[in-house]
mmCIF file of C-alpha atoms and ligand atoms in Angstrom:
data_model
loop_
_atom_site.group_PDB
_atom_site.id
_atom_site.type_symbol
_atom_site.label_atom_id
_atom_site.label_comp_id
_atom_site.label_asym_id
_atom_site.label_seq_id
_atom_site.Cartn_x
_atom_site.Cartn_y
_atom_site.Cartn_z
ATOM 1 C CA UNK A 15 -46.470 -34.641 47.322
ATOM 2 C CA UNK A 16 -42.779 -33.756 47.664
ATOM 3 C CA UNK A 17 -41.826 -37.214 46.402
ATOM 4 C CA UNK A 18 -44.085 -36.695 43.380
ATOM 5 C CA UNK A 19 -42.341 -33.402 42.549
ATOM 6 C CA UNK A 20 -38.937 -35.066 42.909
ATOM 7 C CA UNK A 21 -39.934 -37.751 40.426
ATOM 8 C CA UNK A 22 -40.954 -34.941 38.033
ATOM 9 C CA UNK A 23 -37.475 -33.410 38.429
ATOM 10 C CA UNK A 24 -35.935 -36.752 37.456
ATOM 11 C CA UNK A 25 -38.276 -37.008 34.464
ATOM 12 C CA UNK A 26 -37.388 -33.480 33.343
ATOM 13 C CA UNK A 27 -33.680 -34.206 33.618
ATOM 14 C CA UNK A 28 -34.057 -37.383 31.566
ATOM 15 C CA UNK A 29 -36.108 -35.705 28.833
ATOM 16 C CA UNK A 30 -34.523 -35.128 25.468
ATOM 17 C CA UNK A 31 -35.833 -34.311 22.028
ATOM 18 C CA UNK A 32 -34.779 -32.756 18.732
ATOM 19 C CA UNK A 33 -38.331 -32.212 17.623
ATOM 20 C CA UNK A 34 -39.625 -28.633 17.946
ATOM 21 C CA UNK A 35 -43.225 -29.712 18.596
ATOM 22 C CA UNK A 36 -42.227 -32.199 21.299
ATOM 23 C CA UNK A 37 -40.148 -29.577 23.040
ATOM 24 C CA UNK A 38 -43.033 -27.107 22.956
ATOM 25 C CA UNK A 39 -45.448 -29.690 24.378
ATOM 26 C CA UNK A 40 -42.935 -30.409 27.119
ATOM 27 C CA UNK A 41 -42.709 -26.696 27.900
ATOM 28 C CA UNK A 42 -46.503 -26.339 28.061
ATOM 29 C CA UNK A 43 -46.784 -29.375 30.291
ATOM 30 C CA UNK A 44 -44.451 -27.923 32.923
ATOM 31 C CA UNK A 45 -44.199 -24.204 32.394
ATOM 32 C CA UNK A 46 -47.426 -23.341 30.536
ATOM 33 C CA UNK A 47 -50.113 -21.134 32.116
ATOM 34 C CA UNK A 48 -52.102 -24.263 33.023
ATOM 35 C CA UNK A 49 -48.989 -26.360 33.573
ATOM 36 C CA UNK A 50 -47.867 -28.557 36.445
ATOM 37 C CA UNK A 51 -45.780 -25.866 38.100
ATOM 38 C CA UNK A 52 -48.780 -23.577 38.311
ATOM 39 C CA UNK A 53 -50.639 -26.403 40.089
ATOM 40 C CA UNK A 54 -47.807 -27.024 42.518
ATOM 41 C CA UNK A 55 -47.463 -23.349 43.378
ATOM 42 C CA UNK A 56 -51.245 -23.175 43.877
ATOM 43 C CA UNK A 57 -51.052 -26.165 46.207
ATOM 44 C CA UNK A 58 -48.483 -24.360 48.383
ATOM 45 C CA UNK A 59 -51.073 -22.838 50.695
ATOM 46 C CA UNK A 60 -52.471 -26.263 51.575
ATOM 47 C CA UNK A 61 -49.078 -27.651 52.576
ATOM 48 C CA UNK A 62 -48.598 -28.062 56.347
ATOM 49 C CA UNK A 63 -46.395 -25.351 57.824
ATOM 50 C CA UNK A 64 -43.493 -27.657 58.783
ATOM 51 C CA UNK A 65 -43.263 -28.906 55.186
ATOM 52 C CA UNK A 66 -43.586 -25.502 53.509
ATOM 53 C CA UNK A 67 -39.834 -24.837 53.373
ATOM 54 C CA UNK A 68 -38.869 -28.104 51.701
ATOM 55 C CA UNK A 69 -41.905 -28.006 49.429
ATOM 56 C CA UNK A 70 -41.048 -24.517 48.212
ATOM 57 C CA UNK A 71 -37.445 -25.490 47.572
ATOM 58 C CA UNK A 72 -38.411 -28.591 45.607
ATOM 59 C CA UNK A 73 -40.961 -26.787 43.433
ATOM 60 C CA UNK A 74 -38.392 -24.099 42.659
ATOM 61 C CA UNK A 75 -35.863 -26.782 41.728
ATOM 62 C CA UNK A 76 -38.398 -28.296 39.335
ATOM 63 C CA UNK A 77 -39.053 -24.879 37.820
ATOM 64 C CA UNK A 78 -35.348 -24.167 37.287
ATOM 65 C CA UNK A 79 -34.651 -27.610 35.873
ATOM 66 C CA UNK A 80 -37.586 -27.392 33.455
ATOM 67 C CA UNK A 81 -36.623 -23.910 32.297
ATOM 68 C CA UNK A 82 -33.005 -24.753 31.669
ATOM 69 C CA UNK A 83 -33.985 -27.995 29.929
ATOM 70 C CA UNK A 84 -36.318 -26.159 27.536
ATOM 71 C CA UNK A 85 -33.673 -23.507 26.835
ATOM 72 C CA UNK A 86 -30.886 -25.964 26.134
ATOM 73 C CA UNK A 87 -33.050 -28.140 23.875
ATOM 74 C CA UNK A 88 -34.212 -25.101 21.909
ATOM 75 C CA UNK A 89 -30.633 -23.859 21.520
ATOM 76 C CA UNK A 90 -29.441 -27.233 20.276
ATOM 77 C CA UNK A 91 -32.285 -27.309 17.777
ATOM 78 C CA UNK A 92 -31.499 -23.819 16.489
ATOM 79 C CA UNK A 93 -27.787 -24.463 15.991
ATOM 80 C CA UNK A 94 -28.602 -27.653 14.147
ATOM 81 C CA UNK A 95 -30.861 -25.723 11.799
ATOM 82 C CA UNK A 96 -28.243 -23.035 11.322
ATOM 83 C CA UNK A 97 -25.691 -25.653 10.338
ATOM 84 C CA UNK A 98 -28.136 -27.034 7.828
ATOM 85 C CA UNK A 99 -28.512 -23.575 6.348
ATOM 86 C CA UNK A 100 -24.734 -23.259 5.856
ATOM 87 C CA UNK A 101 -23.836 -26.751 4.721
ATOM 88 C CA UNK A 102 -27.112 -28.006 3.274
ATOM 89 C CA UNK A 103 -27.593 -31.716 3.278
ATOM 90 C CA UNK A 104 -24.384 -33.100 4.747
ATOM 91 C CA UNK A 105 -24.953 -36.523 3.264
ATOM 92 C CA UNK A 106 -25.152 -35.459 -0.370
ATOM 93 C CA UNK A 107 -22.209 -36.199 -2.726
ATOM 94 C CA UNK A 108 -19.458 -33.559 -2.927
ATOM 95 C CA UNK A 109 -19.193 -31.090 -5.770
ATOM 96 C CA UNK A 110 -16.380 -31.853 -8.233
ATOM 97 C CA UNK A 111 -13.380 -29.504 -7.888
ATOM 98 C CA UNK A 112 -12.590 -28.100 -11.304
ATOM 99 C CA UNK A 113 -8.970 -28.442 -12.385
ATOM 100 C CA UNK A 114 -6.951 -25.291 -12.915
ATOM 101 C CA UNK A 115 -4.659 -24.763 -15.866
ATOM 102 C CA UNK A 116 -1.456 -22.844 -16.365
ATOM 103 C CA UNK A 117 -1.608 -19.421 -17.933
ATOM 104 C CA UNK A 118 -0.286 -19.408 -21.520
ATOM 105 C CA UNK A 119 2.390 -16.896 -20.445
ATOM 106 C CA UNK A 120 3.585 -19.326 -17.763
ATOM 107 C CA UNK A 121 3.527 -22.244 -20.195
ATOM 108 C CA UNK A 122 5.774 -20.402 -22.650
ATOM 109 C CA UNK A 123 8.004 -19.012 -19.914
ATOM 110 C CA UNK A 124 8.500 -22.479 -18.396
ATOM 111 C CA UNK A 125 9.239 -23.960 -21.783
ATOM 112 C CA UNK A 126 11.908 -21.344 -22.508
ATOM 113 C CA UNK A 127 13.580 -21.586 -19.086
ATOM 114 C CA UNK A 128 13.534 -25.363 -19.426
ATOM 115 C CA UNK A 129 15.216 -25.241 -22.856
ATOM 116 C CA UNK A 130 17.980 -23.001 -21.505
ATOM 117 C CA UNK A 131 18.350 -24.979 -18.265
ATOM 118 C CA UNK A 132 19.475 -27.904 -20.437
ATOM 119 C CA UNK A 133 22.512 -25.919 -21.605
ATOM 120 C CA UNK A 134 23.452 -24.632 -18.178
ATOM 121 C CA UNK A 135 21.483 -21.385 -17.816
ATOM 122 C CA UNK A 136 19.997 -20.616 -14.401
ATOM 123 C CA UNK A 137 16.960 -18.400 -13.775
ATOM 124 C CA UNK A 138 17.290 -14.957 -12.195
ATOM 125 C CA UNK A 139 14.774 -12.257 -11.429
ATOM 126 C CA UNK A 140 14.772 -8.578 -10.606
ATOM 127 C CA UNK A 141 12.297 -5.953 -9.366
ATOM 128 C CA UNK A 142 9.547 -4.503 -11.562
ATOM 129 C CA UNK A 143 10.041 -1.091 -9.963
ATOM 130 C CA UNK A 144 13.537 -0.075 -10.972
ATOM 131 C CA UNK A 145 15.914 2.817 -10.635
ATOM 132 C CA UNK A 146 17.389 4.777 -13.486
ATOM 133 C CA UNK A 147 20.802 3.115 -13.157
ATOM 134 C CA UNK A 148 19.663 -0.464 -13.716
ATOM 135 C CA UNK A 149 17.079 0.262 -16.405
ATOM 136 C CA UNK A 150 19.062 2.844 -18.380
ATOM 137 C CA UNK A 151 22.387 4.291 -17.279
ATOM 138 C CA UNK A 152 24.301 1.060 -16.615
ATOM 139 C CA UNK A 153 23.023 -0.283 -19.940
ATOM 140 C CA UNK A 154 24.942 2.409 -21.775
ATOM 141 C CA UNK A 155 21.941 4.727 -21.919
ATOM 142 C CA UNK A 156 23.123 7.810 -20.001
ATOM 143 C CA UNK A 157 20.805 10.721 -19.288
ATOM 144 C CA UNK A 158 19.702 12.561 -22.450
ATOM 145 C CA UNK A 159 20.693 9.606 -24.639
ATOM 146 C CA UNK A 160 18.222 9.701 -27.545
ATOM 147 C CA UNK A 161 17.722 5.931 -27.414
ATOM 148 C CA UNK A 162 15.875 6.368 -24.109
ATOM 149 C CA UNK A 163 12.924 7.435 -26.237
ATOM 150 C CA UNK A 164 12.828 3.980 -27.854
ATOM 151 C CA UNK A 165 10.894 2.861 -24.790
ATOM 152 C CA UNK A 166 8.119 5.056 -23.381
ATOM 153 C CA UNK A 167 8.579 4.943 -19.656
ATOM 154 C CA UNK A 168 6.181 5.028 -16.708
ATOM 155 C CA UNK A 169 7.816 7.068 -13.974
ATOM 156 C CA UNK A 170 6.873 6.371 -10.369
ATOM 157 C CA UNK A 171 8.948 9.272 -9.083
ATOM 158 C CA UNK A 172 11.120 11.926 -10.678
ATOM 159 C CA UNK A 173 14.484 12.998 -9.356
ATOM 160 C CA UNK A 174 15.913 10.604 -8.487
ATOM 161 C CA UNK A 175 14.132 8.529 -11.095
ATOM 162 C CA UNK A 176 12.090 5.569 -9.940
ATOM 163 C CA UNK A 177 10.311 3.825 -12.782
ATOM 164 C CA UNK A 178 8.567 0.680 -13.972
ATOM 165 C CA UNK A 179 11.235 -1.276 -15.846
ATOM 166 C CA UNK A 180 10.825 -1.038 -19.601
ATOM 167 C CA UNK A 181 12.736 -4.247 -20.293
ATOM 168 C CA UNK A 182 14.240 -7.223 -18.479
ATOM 169 C CA UNK A 183 17.730 -6.047 -19.512
ATOM 170 C CA UNK A 184 17.798 -4.377 -16.073
ATOM 171 C CA UNK A 185 18.180 -7.857 -14.566
ATOM 172 C CA UNK A 186 21.394 -8.340 -16.596
ATOM 173 C CA UNK A 187 22.915 -5.430 -14.732
ATOM 174 C CA UNK A 188 21.749 -6.655 -11.339
ATOM 175 C CA UNK A 189 23.050 -10.140 -12.072
ATOM 176 C CA UNK A 190 26.468 -8.962 -13.267
ATOM 177 C CA UNK A 191 26.816 -6.665 -10.253
ATOM 178 C CA UNK A 192 26.280 -9.576 -7.905
ATOM 179 C CA UNK A 193 27.923 -12.519 -9.684
ATOM 180 C CA UNK A 194 31.327 -13.282 -11.155
ATOM 181 C CA UNK A 195 31.756 -14.781 -14.639
ATOM 182 C CA UNK A 196 31.178 -17.354 -15.965
ATOM 183 C CA UNK A 197 27.566 -16.175 -16.083
ATOM 184 C CA UNK A 198 24.778 -18.013 -17.846
ATOM 185 C CA UNK A 199 21.382 -16.732 -16.803
ATOM 186 C CA UNK A 200 17.841 -16.380 -18.094
ATOM 187 C CA UNK A 201 15.615 -13.647 -16.624
ATOM 188 C CA UNK A 202 11.902 -13.791 -17.280
ATOM 189 C CA UNK A 203 9.624 -10.998 -16.115
ATOM 190 C CA UNK A 204 6.959 -8.409 -16.666
ATOM 191 C CA UNK A 205 7.856 -5.092 -18.257
ATOM 192 C CA UNK A 206 5.951 -1.836 -18.725
ATOM 193 C CA UNK A 207 5.686 0.758 -21.436
ATOM 194 C CA UNK A 208 3.505 3.803 -21.714
ATOM 195 C CA UNK A 209 1.860 2.758 -24.948
ATOM 196 C CA UNK A 210 -1.693 2.806 -26.243
ATOM 197 C CA UNK A 211 -3.447 -0.523 -25.623
ATOM 198 C CA UNK A 212 -4.613 -2.387 -28.707
ATOM 199 C CA UNK A 213 -4.939 -5.935 -29.998
ATOM 200 C CA UNK A 214 -1.190 -5.936 -30.807
ATOM 201 C CA UNK A 215 0.346 -3.955 -27.929
ATOM 202 C CA UNK A 216 -0.230 -3.480 -24.239
ATOM 203 C CA UNK A 217 1.163 -1.213 -21.536
ATOM 204 C CA UNK A 218 2.626 -4.263 -19.854
ATOM 205 C CA UNK A 219 3.931 -7.513 -21.314
ATOM 206 C CA UNK A 220 6.566 -10.147 -20.653
ATOM 207 C CA UNK A 221 10.129 -10.687 -21.776
ATOM 208 C CA UNK A 222 12.889 -13.194 -21.307
ATOM 209 C CA UNK A 223 16.402 -11.924 -21.128
ATOM 210 C CA UNK A 224 19.407 -14.158 -21.737
ATOM 211 C CA UNK A 225 22.973 -13.389 -20.721
ATOM 212 C CA UNK A 226 26.219 -15.307 -21.196
ATOM 213 C CA UNK A 227 29.507 -13.828 -19.992
ATOM 214 C CA UNK A 228 32.796 -15.712 -19.978
ATOM 215 C CA UNK A 229 36.278 -15.652 -21.495
ATOM 216 C CA UNK A 230 36.175 -15.832 -25.271
ATOM 217 C CA UNK A 231 32.414 -15.703 -25.858
ATOM 218 C CA UNK A 232 31.814 -14.893 -29.522
ATOM 219 C CA UNK A 233 29.053 -13.945 -31.913
ATOM 220 C CA UNK A 234 29.176 -17.506 -33.262
ATOM 221 C CA UNK A 235 28.241 -18.751 -29.754
ATOM 222 C CA UNK A 236 25.292 -16.386 -29.797
ATOM 223 C CA UNK A 237 24.052 -17.597 -33.140
ATOM 224 C CA UNK A 238 24.481 -21.253 -32.184
ATOM 225 C CA UNK A 239 22.608 -20.739 -28.905
ATOM 226 C CA UNK A 240 19.722 -18.994 -30.646
ATOM 227 C CA UNK A 241 19.557 -21.698 -33.266
ATOM 228 C CA UNK A 242 19.390 -24.338 -30.542
ATOM 229 C CA UNK A 243 16.612 -22.332 -28.900
ATOM 230 C CA UNK A 244 14.428 -21.884 -31.993
ATOM 231 C CA UNK A 245 14.824 -25.557 -32.894
ATOM 232 C CA UNK A 246 13.727 -26.685 -29.437
ATOM 233 C CA UNK A 247 10.989 -24.089 -29.131
ATOM 234 C CA UNK A 248 9.417 -24.033 -32.578
ATOM 235 C CA UNK A 249 11.027 -26.924 -34.417
ATOM 236 C CA UNK A 250 12.614 -24.346 -36.760
ATOM 237 C CA UNK A 251 16.370 -24.149 -37.102
ATOM 238 C CA UNK A 252 16.733 -21.543 -39.815
ATOM 239 C CA UNK A 253 17.386 -18.125 -38.308
ATOM 240 C CA UNK A 254 18.572 -14.764 -39.555
ATOM 241 C CA UNK A 255 20.399 -12.099 -37.549
ATOM 242 C CA UNK A 256 19.536 -8.724 -39.019
ATOM 243 C CA UNK A 257 21.892 -5.845 -38.107
ATOM 244 C CA UNK A 258 20.238 -3.438 -35.688
ATOM 245 C CA UNK A 259 21.003 -1.049 -32.859
ATOM 246 C CA UNK A 260 20.705 -1.412 -29.097
ATOM 247 C CA UNK A 261 22.801 0.780 -26.805
ATOM 248 C CA UNK A 262 23.758 -2.155 -24.575
ATOM 249 C CA UNK A 263 25.084 -4.435 -27.318
ATOM 250 C CA UNK A 264 27.701 -3.991 -30.036
ATOM 251 C CA UNK A 265 27.199 -5.367 -32.611
ATOM 252 C CA UNK A 266 23.416 -5.728 -32.286
ATOM 253 C CA UNK A 267 20.885 -7.706 -34.289
ATOM 254 C CA UNK A 268 17.206 -8.550 -34.594
ATOM 255 C CA UNK A 269 16.446 -12.259 -34.406
ATOM 256 C CA UNK A 270 14.262 -13.603 -37.220
ATOM 257 C CA UNK A 271 13.072 -17.206 -37.464
ATOM 258 C CA UNK A 272 12.184 -18.703 -40.800
ATOM 259 C CA UNK A 273 8.591 -19.794 -40.240
ATOM 260 C CA UNK A 274 7.823 -20.870 -43.766
ATOM 261 C CA UNK A 275 4.991 -20.015 -46.112
ATOM 262 C CA UNK A 276 3.129 -23.280 -46.212
ATOM 263 C CA UNK A 277 -0.217 -22.269 -44.773
ATOM 264 C CA UNK A 278 -2.423 -19.224 -44.868
ATOM 265 C CA UNK A 279 -1.571 -18.555 -41.210
ATOM 266 C CA UNK A 280 2.162 -18.652 -42.024
ATOM 267 C CA UNK A 281 1.476 -16.107 -44.699
ATOM 268 C CA UNK A 282 -0.502 -13.878 -42.341
ATOM 269 C CA UNK A 283 1.858 -13.908 -39.352
ATOM 270 C CA UNK A 284 4.966 -13.377 -41.469
ATOM 271 C CA UNK A 285 3.285 -10.744 -43.636
ATOM 272 C CA UNK A 286 4.082 -12.826 -46.667
ATOM 273 C CA UNK A 287 7.853 -12.912 -46.056
ATOM 274 C CA UNK A 288 8.124 -16.279 -44.286
ATOM 275 C CA UNK A 289 10.304 -14.580 -41.624
ATOM 276 C CA UNK A 290 9.195 -13.792 -38.107
ATOM 277 C CA UNK A 291 10.956 -11.428 -35.711
ATOM 278 C CA UNK A 292 11.166 -12.796 -32.168
ATOM 279 C CA UNK A 293 13.563 -10.450 -30.369
ATOM 280 C CA UNK A 294 16.844 -8.586 -30.181
ATOM 281 C CA UNK A 295 20.376 -9.667 -29.358
ATOM 282 C CA UNK A 296 24.034 -8.764 -29.537
ATOM 283 C CA UNK A 297 27.454 -8.838 -27.918
ATOM 284 C CA UNK A 298 27.336 -7.099 -24.527
ATOM 285 C CA UNK A 299 28.856 -3.628 -24.954
ATOM 286 C CA UNK A 300 32.196 -3.373 -23.050
ATOM 287 C CA UNK A 301 30.826 -0.254 -21.315
ATOM 288 C CA UNK A 302 28.042 -2.342 -19.797
ATOM 289 C CA UNK A 303 30.539 -4.925 -18.515
ATOM 290 C CA UNK A 304 32.685 -2.152 -17.002
ATOM 291 C CA UNK A 305 29.599 -0.515 -15.403
ATOM 292 C CA UNK A 306 29.052 -3.823 -13.653
ATOM 293 C CA UNK A 307 32.714 -4.104 -12.571
ATOM 294 C CA UNK A 308 33.559 -6.870 -15.035
ATOM 295 C CA UNK A 309 36.891 -6.484 -16.852
ATOM 296 C CA UNK A 310 36.012 -6.134 -20.541
ATOM 297 C CA UNK A 311 39.582 -6.977 -21.582
ATOM 298 C CA UNK A 312 39.269 -10.359 -19.981
ATOM 299 C CA UNK A 313 35.626 -11.172 -20.550
ATOM 300 C CA UNK A 314 33.086 -10.894 -23.326
ATOM 301 C CA UNK A 315 29.444 -11.901 -23.506
ATOM 302 C CA UNK A 316 26.258 -12.023 -25.482
ATOM 303 C CA UNK A 317 22.718 -11.057 -24.525
ATOM 304 C CA UNK A 318 19.300 -11.376 -26.041
ATOM 305 C CA UNK A 319 15.725 -10.377 -25.250
ATOM 306 C CA UNK A 320 12.620 -12.202 -26.437
ATOM 307 C CA UNK A 321 8.926 -11.283 -26.008
ATOM 308 C CA UNK A 322 6.943 -13.998 -24.251
ATOM 309 C CA UNK A 323 3.469 -12.685 -25.115
ATOM 310 C CA UNK A 324 4.225 -12.660 -28.818
ATOM 311 C CA UNK A 325 5.443 -16.241 -28.721
ATOM 312 C CA UNK A 326 2.395 -17.353 -26.715
ATOM 313 C CA UNK A 327 0.126 -15.640 -29.243
ATOM 314 C CA UNK A 328 1.998 -17.279 -32.073
ATOM 315 C CA UNK A 329 1.984 -20.805 -30.671
ATOM 316 C CA UNK A 330 -1.615 -20.764 -29.478
ATOM 317 C CA UNK A 331 -3.035 -18.563 -32.223
ATOM 318 C CA UNK A 332 -4.291 -15.928 -29.793
ATOM 319 C CA UNK A 333 -5.571 -13.009 -31.874
ATOM 320 C CA UNK A 334 -5.575 -10.268 -29.203
ATOM 321 C CA UNK A 335 -2.872 -9.553 -26.598
ATOM 322 C CA UNK A 336 -5.527 -8.256 -24.174
ATOM 323 C CA UNK A 337 -6.875 -11.778 -23.782
ATOM 324 C CA UNK A 338 -3.674 -12.598 -21.884
ATOM 325 C CA UNK A 339 -4.534 -10.252 -19.039
ATOM 326 C CA UNK A 340 -8.323 -10.360 -18.917
ATOM 327 C CA UNK A 341 -8.338 -13.732 -17.116
ATOM 328 C CA UNK A 342 -11.546 -14.970 -18.664
ATOM 329 C CA UNK A 343 -11.868 -18.543 -17.368
ATOM 330 C CA UNK A 344 -13.307 -19.738 -20.699
ATOM 331 C CA UNK A 345 -10.088 -18.585 -22.366
ATOM 332 C CA UNK A 346 -7.725 -19.888 -19.665
ATOM 333 C CA UNK A 347 -9.385 -23.301 -19.457
ATOM 334 C CA UNK A 348 -8.132 -24.125 -22.936
ATOM 335 C CA UNK A 349 -4.516 -24.311 -21.801
ATOM 336 C CA UNK A 350 -3.947 -27.649 -20.169
ATOM 337 C CA UNK A 351 -0.276 -28.465 -20.128
ATOM 338 C CA UNK A 352 2.259 -30.517 -18.279
ATOM 339 C CA UNK A 353 4.566 -27.508 -17.844
HETATM 340 N N1 LIG B 2 15.843 -4.809 -24.160
HETATM 341 C C1 LIG B 2 15.428 -4.893 -25.537
HETATM 342 C C2 LIG B 2 13.974 -4.467 -25.659
HETATM 343 O O1 LIG B 2 13.312 -4.388 -24.730
HETATM 344 C C3 LIG B 2 15.561 -6.280 -26.049
HETATM 345 C C4 LIG B 2 16.988 -6.709 -26.133
HETATM 346 C C5 LIG B 2 17.729 -6.432 -27.266
HETATM 347 C C6 LIG B 2 17.588 -7.329 -25.071
HETATM 348 C C7 LIG B 2 19.037 -6.817 -27.366
HETATM 349 C C8 LIG B 2 18.922 -7.727 -25.157
HETATM 350 C C9 LIG B 2 19.646 -7.437 -26.329
HETATM 351 O O2 LIG B 2 19.537 -8.342 -24.165
HETATM 352 O O3 LIG B 2 20.920 -7.835 -26.392
HETATM 353 O O4 LIG B 2 13.540 -4.219 -26.743
#
């Protein structure tokens, strides 16, 4: 009898299955209410006294082995089913990974920085949360200067002023404070203005600032650089510098590109004039150089600021500036580019 039970223990140990029904039948065979173990326990009273101890031990061993076998097989089965639930059919073909595309703002920004890199301009960046000094005061816009109202400002904190920069000109100041001339740098970034949101304007947008400071930099250098830029960027070399006012440059000008009047779109975007305004520029005001500890008797420079969103809208015929920040995949997917 004891030998028979031992052979059952061996059989239980050898048993394996991943089939739920087979495992259940196995359980019933050994552990069920009419199962083998029940029989063996019932037979206990007939076992001769001297064998009772070993018999009892062996039956218990069979019981423990059977129970742990059933438990481990059931566990294995459950975790297999769980995995199926998570991963599905592991043998089916993979899903294609859809390709991303660059944001139109990044495409234009990269194109501009690339054009200027070719003539020796590096890229610099500054913080979006600025202090009064870098956004206004150092740029020749002291407190109570009326030109501060040209740009509606979001204040983070008052006194001392902490604000969201209203233009990337703040990076000019930071760059001049930390670098010696000759300086040739391009500063792209996001800027903020407290303006009503519409199809044409947003409370945040992007600019690129350019700065060149060296001995003997002249207005002719500025014009030549801008002409090079518009030719590379738009394929248009005819530009016009319209006298204007910015506190940080003297003289100052608006940059217009001659777009032409060949198509209906040309007519629409230039309001029938053929000219398109793309930004502001000028010779860096000596006060700004001095504020940044650069000797204005020795050095001169030019600066310019261009709106990236406007250019992106122009080049890709985007009718509403809000599309640039809504991140609708159907919109973004249209911009595949090597930049
Ligand atoms: N900061 C000006 C703006 O936000 C743009 C600008 C004009 C930048 C003239 C310049 C500049 O560097 O020289 O409207």
